[in-house]
CSV table of C-alpha atoms in Angstrom, one decimal:
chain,number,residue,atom,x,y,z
A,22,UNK,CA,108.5,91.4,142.1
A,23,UNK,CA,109.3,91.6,146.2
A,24,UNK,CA,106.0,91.2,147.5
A,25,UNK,CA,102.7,89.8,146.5
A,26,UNK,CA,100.6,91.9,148.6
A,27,UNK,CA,99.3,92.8,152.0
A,28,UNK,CA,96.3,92.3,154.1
A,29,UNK,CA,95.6,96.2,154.5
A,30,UNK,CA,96.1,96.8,150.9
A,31,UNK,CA,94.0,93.8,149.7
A,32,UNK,CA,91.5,95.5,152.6
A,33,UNK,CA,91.5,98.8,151.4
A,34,UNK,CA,90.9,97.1,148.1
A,35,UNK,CA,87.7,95.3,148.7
A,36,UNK,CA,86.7,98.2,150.2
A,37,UNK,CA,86.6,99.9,147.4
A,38,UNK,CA,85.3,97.2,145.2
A,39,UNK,CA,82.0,97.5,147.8
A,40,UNK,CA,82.1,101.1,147.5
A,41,UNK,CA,81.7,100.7,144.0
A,42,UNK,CA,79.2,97.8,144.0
A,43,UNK,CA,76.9,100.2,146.1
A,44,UNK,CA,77.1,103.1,143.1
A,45,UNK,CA,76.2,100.4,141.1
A,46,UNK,CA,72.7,99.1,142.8
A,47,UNK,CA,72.2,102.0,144.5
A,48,UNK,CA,69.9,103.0,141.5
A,49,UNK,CA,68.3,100.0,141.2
A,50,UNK,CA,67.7,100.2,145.4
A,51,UNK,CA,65.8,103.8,144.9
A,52,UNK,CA,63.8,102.9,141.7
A,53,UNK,CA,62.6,99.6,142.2
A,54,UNK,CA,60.7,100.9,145.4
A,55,UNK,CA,58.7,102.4,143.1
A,56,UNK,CA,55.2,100.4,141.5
A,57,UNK,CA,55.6,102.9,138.4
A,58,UNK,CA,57.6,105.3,137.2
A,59,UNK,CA,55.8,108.4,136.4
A,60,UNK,CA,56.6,109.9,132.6
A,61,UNK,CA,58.2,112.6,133.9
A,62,UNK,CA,60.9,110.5,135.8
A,63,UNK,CA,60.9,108.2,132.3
A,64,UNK,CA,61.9,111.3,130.9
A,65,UNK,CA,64.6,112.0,133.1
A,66,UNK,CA,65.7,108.1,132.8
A,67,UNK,CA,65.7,108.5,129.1
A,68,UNK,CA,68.3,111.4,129.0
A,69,UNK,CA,71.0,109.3,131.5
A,70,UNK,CA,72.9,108.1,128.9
A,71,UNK,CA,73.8,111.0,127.1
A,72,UNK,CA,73.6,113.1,130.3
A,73,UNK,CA,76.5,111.1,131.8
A,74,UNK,CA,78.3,109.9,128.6
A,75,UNK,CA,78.8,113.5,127.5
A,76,UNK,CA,80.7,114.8,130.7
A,77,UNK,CA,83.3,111.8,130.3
A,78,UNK,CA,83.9,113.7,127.0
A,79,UNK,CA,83.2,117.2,126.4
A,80,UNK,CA,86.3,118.2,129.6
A,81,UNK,CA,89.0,116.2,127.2
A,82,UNK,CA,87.7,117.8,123.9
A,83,UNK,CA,87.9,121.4,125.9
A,84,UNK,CA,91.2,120.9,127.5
A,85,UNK,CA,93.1,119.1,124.8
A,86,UNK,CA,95.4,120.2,122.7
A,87,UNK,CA,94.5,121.3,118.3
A,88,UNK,CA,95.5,117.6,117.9
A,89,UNK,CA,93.0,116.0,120.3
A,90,UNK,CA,90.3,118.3,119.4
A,91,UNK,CA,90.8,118.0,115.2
A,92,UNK,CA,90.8,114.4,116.1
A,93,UNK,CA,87.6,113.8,118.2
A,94,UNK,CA,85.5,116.4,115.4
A,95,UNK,CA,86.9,113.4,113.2
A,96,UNK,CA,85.4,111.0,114.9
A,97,UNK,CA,82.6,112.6,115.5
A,98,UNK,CA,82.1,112.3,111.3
A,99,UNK,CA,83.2,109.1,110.8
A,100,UNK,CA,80.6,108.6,113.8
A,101,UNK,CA,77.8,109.5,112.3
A,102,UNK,CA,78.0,106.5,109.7
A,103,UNK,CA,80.0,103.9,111.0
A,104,UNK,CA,80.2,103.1,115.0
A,105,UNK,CA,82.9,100.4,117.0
A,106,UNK,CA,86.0,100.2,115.9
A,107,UNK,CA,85.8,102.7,112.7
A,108,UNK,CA,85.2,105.7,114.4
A,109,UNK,CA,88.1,105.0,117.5
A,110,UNK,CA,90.3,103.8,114.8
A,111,UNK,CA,89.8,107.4,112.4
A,112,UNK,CA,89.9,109.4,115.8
A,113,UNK,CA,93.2,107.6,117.0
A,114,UNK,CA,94.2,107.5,113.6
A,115,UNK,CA,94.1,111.6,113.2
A,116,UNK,CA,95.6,112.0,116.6
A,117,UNK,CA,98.6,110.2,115.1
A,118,UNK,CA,99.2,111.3,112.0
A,119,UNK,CA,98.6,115.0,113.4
A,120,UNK,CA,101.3,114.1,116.4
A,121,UNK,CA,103.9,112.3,114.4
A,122,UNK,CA,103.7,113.7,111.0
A,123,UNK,CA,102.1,117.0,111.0
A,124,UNK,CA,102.3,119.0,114.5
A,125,UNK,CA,105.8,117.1,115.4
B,30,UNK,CA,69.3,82.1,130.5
B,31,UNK,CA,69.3,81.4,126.6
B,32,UNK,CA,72.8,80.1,125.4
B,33,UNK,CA,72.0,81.7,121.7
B,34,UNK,CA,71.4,85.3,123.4
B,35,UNK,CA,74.9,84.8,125.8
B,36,UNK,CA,76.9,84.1,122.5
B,37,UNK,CA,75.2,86.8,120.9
B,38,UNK,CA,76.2,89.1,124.0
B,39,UNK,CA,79.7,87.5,124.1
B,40,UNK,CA,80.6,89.2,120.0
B,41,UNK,CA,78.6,92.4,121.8
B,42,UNK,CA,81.1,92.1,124.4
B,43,UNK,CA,84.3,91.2,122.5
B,44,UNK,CA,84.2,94.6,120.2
B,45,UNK,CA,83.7,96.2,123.6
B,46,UNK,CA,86.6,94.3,125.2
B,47,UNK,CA,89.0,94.7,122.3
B,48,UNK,CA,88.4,98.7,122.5
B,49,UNK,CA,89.0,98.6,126.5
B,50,UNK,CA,91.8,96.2,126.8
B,51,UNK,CA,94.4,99.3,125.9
B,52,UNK,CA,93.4,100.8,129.0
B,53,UNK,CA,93.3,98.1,131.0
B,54,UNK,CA,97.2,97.5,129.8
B,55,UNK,CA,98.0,101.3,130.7
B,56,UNK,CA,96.2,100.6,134.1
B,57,UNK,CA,98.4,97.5,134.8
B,58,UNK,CA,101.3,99.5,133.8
B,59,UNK,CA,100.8,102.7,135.5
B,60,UNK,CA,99.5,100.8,138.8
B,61,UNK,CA,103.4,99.1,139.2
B,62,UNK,CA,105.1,102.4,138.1
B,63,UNK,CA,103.0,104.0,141.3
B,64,UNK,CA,104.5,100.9,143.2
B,65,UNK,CA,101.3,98.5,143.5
B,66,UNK,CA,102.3,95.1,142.7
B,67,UNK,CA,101.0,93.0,140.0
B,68,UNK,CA,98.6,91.0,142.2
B,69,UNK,CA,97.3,94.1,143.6
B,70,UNK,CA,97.2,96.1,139.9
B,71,UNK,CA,95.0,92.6,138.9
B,72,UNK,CA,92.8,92.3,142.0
B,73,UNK,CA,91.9,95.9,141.4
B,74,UNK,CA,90.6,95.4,138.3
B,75,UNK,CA,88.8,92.5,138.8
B,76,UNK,CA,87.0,93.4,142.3
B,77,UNK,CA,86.7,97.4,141.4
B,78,UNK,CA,86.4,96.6,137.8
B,79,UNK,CA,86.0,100.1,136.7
B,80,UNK,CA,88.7,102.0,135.3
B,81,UNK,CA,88.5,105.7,135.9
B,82,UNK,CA,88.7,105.0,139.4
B,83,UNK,CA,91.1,102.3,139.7
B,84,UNK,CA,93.5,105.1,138.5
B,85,UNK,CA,92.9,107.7,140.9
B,86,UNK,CA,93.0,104.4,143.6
B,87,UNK,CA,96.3,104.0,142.3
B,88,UNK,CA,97.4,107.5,142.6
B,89,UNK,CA,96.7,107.6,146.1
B,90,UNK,CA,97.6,104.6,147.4
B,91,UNK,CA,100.7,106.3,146.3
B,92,UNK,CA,100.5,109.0,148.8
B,93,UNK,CA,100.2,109.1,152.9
B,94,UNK,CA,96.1,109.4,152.2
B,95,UNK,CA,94.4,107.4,154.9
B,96,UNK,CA,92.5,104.4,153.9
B,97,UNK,CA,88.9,105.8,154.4
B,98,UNK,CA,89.8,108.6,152.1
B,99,UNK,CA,90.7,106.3,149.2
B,100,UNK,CA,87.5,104.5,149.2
B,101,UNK,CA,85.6,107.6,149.1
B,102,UNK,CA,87.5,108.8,146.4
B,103,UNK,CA,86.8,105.9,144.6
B,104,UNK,CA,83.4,106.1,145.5
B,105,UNK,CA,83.1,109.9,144.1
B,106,UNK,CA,84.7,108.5,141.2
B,107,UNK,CA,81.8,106.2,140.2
B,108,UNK,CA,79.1,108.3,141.7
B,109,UNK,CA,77.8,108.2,138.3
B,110,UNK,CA,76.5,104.5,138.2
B,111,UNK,CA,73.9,105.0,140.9
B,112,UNK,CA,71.9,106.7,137.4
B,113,UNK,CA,73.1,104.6,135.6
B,114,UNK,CA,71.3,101.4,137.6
B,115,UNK,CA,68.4,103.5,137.9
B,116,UNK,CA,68.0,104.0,134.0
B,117,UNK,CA,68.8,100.1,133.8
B,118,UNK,CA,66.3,98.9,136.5
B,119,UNK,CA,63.0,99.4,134.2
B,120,UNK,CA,64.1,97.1,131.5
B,121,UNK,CA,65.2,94.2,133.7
B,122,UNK,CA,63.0,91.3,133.0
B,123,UNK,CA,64.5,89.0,135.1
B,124,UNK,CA,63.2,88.7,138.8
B,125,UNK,CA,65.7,86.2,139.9
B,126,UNK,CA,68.0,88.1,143.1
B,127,UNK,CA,71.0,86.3,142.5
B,128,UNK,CA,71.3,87.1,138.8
B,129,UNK,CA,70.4,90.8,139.5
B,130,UNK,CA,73.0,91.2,142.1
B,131,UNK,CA,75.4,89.8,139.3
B,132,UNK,CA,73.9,92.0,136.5
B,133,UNK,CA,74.5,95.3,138.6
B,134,UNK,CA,78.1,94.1,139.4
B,135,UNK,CA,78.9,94.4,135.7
B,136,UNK,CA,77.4,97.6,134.5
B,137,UNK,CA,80.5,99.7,133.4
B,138,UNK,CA,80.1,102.2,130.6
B,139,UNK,CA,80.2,100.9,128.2
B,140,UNK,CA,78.0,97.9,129.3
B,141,UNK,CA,75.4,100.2,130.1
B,142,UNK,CA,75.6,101.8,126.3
B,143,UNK,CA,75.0,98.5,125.1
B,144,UNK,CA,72.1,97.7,127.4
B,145,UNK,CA,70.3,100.7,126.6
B,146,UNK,CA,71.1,100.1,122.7
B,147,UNK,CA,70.0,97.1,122.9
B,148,UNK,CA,66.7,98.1,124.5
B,149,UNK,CA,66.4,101.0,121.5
B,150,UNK,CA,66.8,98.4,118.8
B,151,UNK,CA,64.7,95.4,120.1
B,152,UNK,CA,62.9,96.8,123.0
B,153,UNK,CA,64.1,94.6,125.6
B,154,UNK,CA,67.0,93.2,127.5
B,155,UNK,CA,68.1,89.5,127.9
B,156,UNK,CA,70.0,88.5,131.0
B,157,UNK,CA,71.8,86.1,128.8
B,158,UNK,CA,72.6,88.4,126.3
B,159,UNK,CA,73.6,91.0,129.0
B,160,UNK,CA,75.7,88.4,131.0
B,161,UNK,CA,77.6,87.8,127.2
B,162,UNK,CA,78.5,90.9,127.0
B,163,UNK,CA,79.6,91.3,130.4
B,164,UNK,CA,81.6,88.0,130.4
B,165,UNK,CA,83.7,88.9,127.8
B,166,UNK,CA,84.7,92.9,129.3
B,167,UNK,CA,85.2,91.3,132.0
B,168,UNK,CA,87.9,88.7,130.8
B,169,UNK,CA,89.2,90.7,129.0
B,170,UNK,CA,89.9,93.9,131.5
B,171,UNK,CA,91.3,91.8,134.0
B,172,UNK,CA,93.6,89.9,131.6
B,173,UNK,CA,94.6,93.2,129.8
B,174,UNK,CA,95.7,94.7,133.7
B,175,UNK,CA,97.4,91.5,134.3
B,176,UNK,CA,99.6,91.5,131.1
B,177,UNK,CA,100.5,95.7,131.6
B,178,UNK,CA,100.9,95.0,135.4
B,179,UNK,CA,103.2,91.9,134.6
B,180,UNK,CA,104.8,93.6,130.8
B,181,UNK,CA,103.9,97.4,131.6
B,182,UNK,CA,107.3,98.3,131.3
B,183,UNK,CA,107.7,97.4,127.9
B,184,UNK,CA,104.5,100.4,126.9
B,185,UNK,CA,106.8,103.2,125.5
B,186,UNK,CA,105.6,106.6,125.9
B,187,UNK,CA,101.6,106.6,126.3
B,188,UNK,CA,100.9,109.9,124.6
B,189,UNK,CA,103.7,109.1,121.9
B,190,UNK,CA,101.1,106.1,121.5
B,191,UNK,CA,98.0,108.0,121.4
B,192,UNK,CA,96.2,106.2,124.2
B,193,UNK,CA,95.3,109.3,125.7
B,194,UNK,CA,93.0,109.9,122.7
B,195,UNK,CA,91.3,106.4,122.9
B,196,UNK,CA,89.1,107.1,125.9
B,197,UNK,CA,87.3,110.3,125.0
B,198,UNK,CA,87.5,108.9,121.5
B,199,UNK,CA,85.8,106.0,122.7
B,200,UNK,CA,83.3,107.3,125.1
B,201,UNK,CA,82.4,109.9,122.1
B,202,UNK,CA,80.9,107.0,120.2
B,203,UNK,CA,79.5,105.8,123.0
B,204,UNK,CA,77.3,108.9,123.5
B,205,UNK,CA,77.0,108.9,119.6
B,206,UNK,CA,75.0,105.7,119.8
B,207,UNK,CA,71.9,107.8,121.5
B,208,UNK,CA,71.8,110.3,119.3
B,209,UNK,CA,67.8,109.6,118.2
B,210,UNK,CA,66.7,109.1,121.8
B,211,UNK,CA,64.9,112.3,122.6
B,212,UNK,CA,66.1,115.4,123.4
B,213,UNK,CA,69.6,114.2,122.3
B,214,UNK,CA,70.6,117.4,121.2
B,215,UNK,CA,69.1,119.5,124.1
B,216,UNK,CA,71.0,117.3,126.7
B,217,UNK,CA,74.2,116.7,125.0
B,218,UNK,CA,75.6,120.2,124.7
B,219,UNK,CA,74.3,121.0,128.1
B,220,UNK,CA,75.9,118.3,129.9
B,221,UNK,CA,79.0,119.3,127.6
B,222,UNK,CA,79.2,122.8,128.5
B,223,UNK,CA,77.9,122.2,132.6
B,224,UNK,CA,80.5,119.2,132.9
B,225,UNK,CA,83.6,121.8,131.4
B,226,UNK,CA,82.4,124.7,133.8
B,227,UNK,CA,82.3,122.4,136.6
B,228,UNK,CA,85.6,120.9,135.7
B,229,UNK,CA,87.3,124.4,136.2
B,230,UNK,CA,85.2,125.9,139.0
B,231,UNK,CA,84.9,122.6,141.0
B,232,UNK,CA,87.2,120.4,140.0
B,233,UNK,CA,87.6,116.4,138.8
B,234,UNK,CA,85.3,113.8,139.7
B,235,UNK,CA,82.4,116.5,140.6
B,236,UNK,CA,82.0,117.6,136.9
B,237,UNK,CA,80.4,113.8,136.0
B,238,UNK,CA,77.6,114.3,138.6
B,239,UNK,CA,77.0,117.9,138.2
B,240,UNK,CA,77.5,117.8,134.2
B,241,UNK,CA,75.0,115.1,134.3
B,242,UNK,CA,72.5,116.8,136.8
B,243,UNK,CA,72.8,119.3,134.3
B,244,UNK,CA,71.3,117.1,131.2
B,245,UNK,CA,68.3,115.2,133.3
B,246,UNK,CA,67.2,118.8,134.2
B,247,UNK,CA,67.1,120.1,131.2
B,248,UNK,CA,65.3,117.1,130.2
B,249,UNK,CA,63.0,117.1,133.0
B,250,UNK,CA,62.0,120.8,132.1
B,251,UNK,CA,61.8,120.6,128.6
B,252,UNK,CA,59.3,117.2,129.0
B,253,UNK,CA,55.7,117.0,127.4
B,254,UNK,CA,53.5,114.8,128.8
B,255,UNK,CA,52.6,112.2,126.0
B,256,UNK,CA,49.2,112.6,124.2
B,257,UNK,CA,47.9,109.7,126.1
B,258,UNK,CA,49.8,109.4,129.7
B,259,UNK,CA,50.3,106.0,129.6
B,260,UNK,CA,52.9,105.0,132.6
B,261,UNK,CA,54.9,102.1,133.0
B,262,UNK,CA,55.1,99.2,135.1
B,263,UNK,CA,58.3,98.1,137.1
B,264,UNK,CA,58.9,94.7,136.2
């Protein structure tokens, strides 16, 4: 380890960490202005979850490889019943099995 | 702030934290391979606190890109969270600034899955019970960089290790978790197929935003106005 760090690092750093902090009330900036939130925009508010979640997903399922895809279909299964640790544990799990013991 | 609801958060929090901390030990790791030192590796992940982007932060600090650059990368990067504070801010009870500000600095993924879970099962949100939850990803992200930045070394091949499948893996359940909101299955394969499209034709991070743009429209034009329009009040 030769150096802790430096002052434009740490800079460009907290920077970043504002940068971040903005994306994270900006949200809250826009829609508490508002006395009530029609249905239509509840609507919209209601599908941000899967809306988001699902483009952190679908781009690895589509550009991975027969073991990453067999793997996430298994978790999607296991998924369906059990949540937390079961379902990342059967998806790893298959990933594993399929890279070690099967496609190796 | 309830103690009983922060502990309640805080076993939340720790299933949460356990299923993150293998990322935040390949962040520490890959952060001094790219020649950021372990303070750095660890102030990054405490001050960004928000993994996705602390990588591509890494990859360019890297390179000759200016400074201004970097932060708007990272910026791009976690574009995302600006809908995700505007899904949040309806089912914040508490009024108090300071604890807002500090709510909003925590809301990462997969604290924001848990928040809206936790407003599908019970119908509300407690700021202890958030602040539990948040506590403990917290710890445990920064501690996890710390130890890869500090051990990283020691992390064999990740692929060989499979941590390439954890994330989708884990955001997978994550999206799995919504699956009876409405329009679930009108949104979801949209988003997928908008986010893959955009991925090839525009490239990395635009495909969150425009995958996700994607979804709300599709849910905005397939909405029916309830039977009896009642709206709801910002709290």
């Amino acid at each position: 380890m030769d150096r802790l760090t430096d002052l434009h690092t740490a800079l460009v750093i907290l920077a970043a960490g504002l940068a971040t902090y903005l994306t994270r009330i900006g949200g809250y900036l826009l829609v508490s202005r508002m006395a009530r939130i029609p249905p239509r925009m509840e609507t919209a508010l209601n599908a941000v979850p899967a809306a988001v979640l699902t483009t952190l997903v679908a781009p690895a399922f589509y550009d991975g490889g027969l073991d990453v895809k067999i793997a996430m279909a298994v978790a999607v299964l296991v998924g369906l019943r059990w949540q937390g640790f079961a379902l990342i544990a059967a998806g790893w799990g298959t990933a594993m099995v399929l890279r070690h013991l099967i496609l190796a | 702030m309830h103690k009983t609801h922060f502990w309640q958060g805080a076993r939340t929090g720790l299933v949460v934290g356990l299923s993150t901390a293998p990322f935040g030990l390949l962040f520490g790791a890959v952060a001094v391979d790219g020649g950021v030192s372990p303070l750095e590796a660890t102030m990054m992940s405490g001050i960004i606190f928000a993994g996705a982007s602390q990588l591509v932060g890494v990859k360019l600090f890297g390179t000759d890109v200016p400074a201004w650059l970097v932060v708007l990368s990272v910026f791009a990067v976690n574009f995302r969270h600006i809908l995700y504070s505007a899904a949040l801010t309806p089912h914040l009870d508490d009024k108090n600034l300071t604890s807002k500000a500090g709510i909003f600095f925590f809301l990462t993924d997969p604290q924001f899955a848990e928040a809206m879970k936790q407003v599908d099962r019970t119908g509300r949100l407690e700021t202890g019970w958030y602040l539990g939850v948040a506590a403990i990803i917290y710890l445990l992200w920064v501690l996890s960089s710390a130890l890869g930045a500090v051990f990283g070394s020691l992390i064999g091949d990740p692929v060989a290790l499979g941590v390439d499948v954890l994330l989708p893996v884990y955001f997978l359940g994550l999206v799995l978790g919504f699956r009876r909101r409405p329009l679930f299955g009108l949104v979801v394969p949209v988003s997928a197929a908008a986010s893959i499209i955009a991925m090839h034709v525009v490239g990395s991070p635009w495909h969150v935003s425009l995958g996700a743009l994607a979804g709300i429209v599709t849910a905005l034009i397939a909405h029916r106005p309830p039977p009896a329009a009642a709206e709801r009040e910002v709290r």
